[in-house]
Amino acid sequence: MLKTLEVKIGDLYLGAGHPIRVQTMTTTDTMDTIATVEQSIRCIEAGAELVRITAPSKKEAENLLNIKNELHRRGYKTPLVADIHFTPNAAEIAARIVEKVRVNPGNYVDKKKFELIEYTDAEYNEEIDRIRQRFTPLVKICKEYGTAMRIGTNHGSLSDRIMSRYGDTPIGMVESAMEFLRVARGRELSQYSAQHEVQQSAGDGTGLPSADPSDGGRVWDLLPAAPRRHGSG
């Protein structure tokens, strides 16, 4: 059996001999608090142990607090995961609210224009420095609040930079995630652990989990050892 590290997401543990966890994703408008809460409850009652909610902009990220508080008011403490694309500011807000954030290296900093760009090593390293500058604030917030992080790649959103150097290949997907992982560990975050996770999605919205082929299960989870300090909920 492959030995893995223990990852803590709120009060939920995975890896290191813990059971495989079921995660699903809502299909509601995140700004519709009640609809999202009620679908989340259906997911939880159907067996979901984590509920992922999209937060494409700052306003949706901010509304995660209302969703979380309403779930807690109804007696549901299942960890919530913010799904982030394109908007680092939304991730930084969500990381202060929910138990876990998911970022996609292909679009967190890089913009995809489907251009083939030739980089010298120096130019490529400059791009890595740009990632470090933009990603580091989120890593620091996750460390402070005890928020887990998922770095999830898929071949459909690899950046032009990765595609130009590695092509649409498995190694390109791995390197896309590892660039972000190196930033986290290079910022004195050795207490974070990396964990491979099989992801689930909400399917038809009934709350019954189904496979999420867009993610392909190619993910890394990072978990800080610091205690959670969420201010409400």
Steps between C-alpha positions, in 0.01 A plus 500: 500500500628846410593694813339845505496797732202599710305802376255687724212696345300659778422202725537250214814295443614324185811307405724302738255211530185709525209397274465633147291815529201594284494857369227650287436839340191716497339618176314799644574870465732572792325833554178310570579416860193291580509298178868423556443408863209271419687323219802465729279336763364256242858415404603454863202280577582292191848435640723789392777574750618820331297745293671709233343831400608721211631846583585665168520853639539690825125532557445123487801447726355744752162327489659173607483639854121529478479147361726359769316681780160377377625143476635524854172651620323192361747269670729406207875539555621319186817666363451736207739539208522819292561430130712783358588584142667816366447714813773492767314765703201267529727221623648726766151588626375141493805367684394704802152345499489139384704195594669452164568687177562351158715690251588408143864579411403540135293810563583631847775730370549414134257604228427250227505648150587179316829649386824310444768700680870421497665577835866522585583349838533850643160604367342181631647563844357853493156346451558272799591806707172662393311191618687511830406864558132446423455164671692565821229719663249215473744252648561730796126540560449123490778456752353764731143368488579129485333469160577202282587558135445288194717568196305333220619482141332375184627486147230731367628798695876466486654843451658608173834505683471136610362393161786674320765319701341161579208467259167343596669221695480332841833656596358841412210444737733386777736792449209746500405381850859468621578864418237605753600231747861621495388854574305380805785292635756767421320748724587317822187290470661165558214416737273471196442152366431395143231243430351352183120516504226347287243772435123469470240737357131561557382338176138585425447709812309231690777481757617157384876507434634421157847492348652828385692415180604862444729474802618150427594454864829682443521716806721594792373595843706720728418519867651733759548377853388831650162497680199652329412854602180562303324791661141386457293191434 
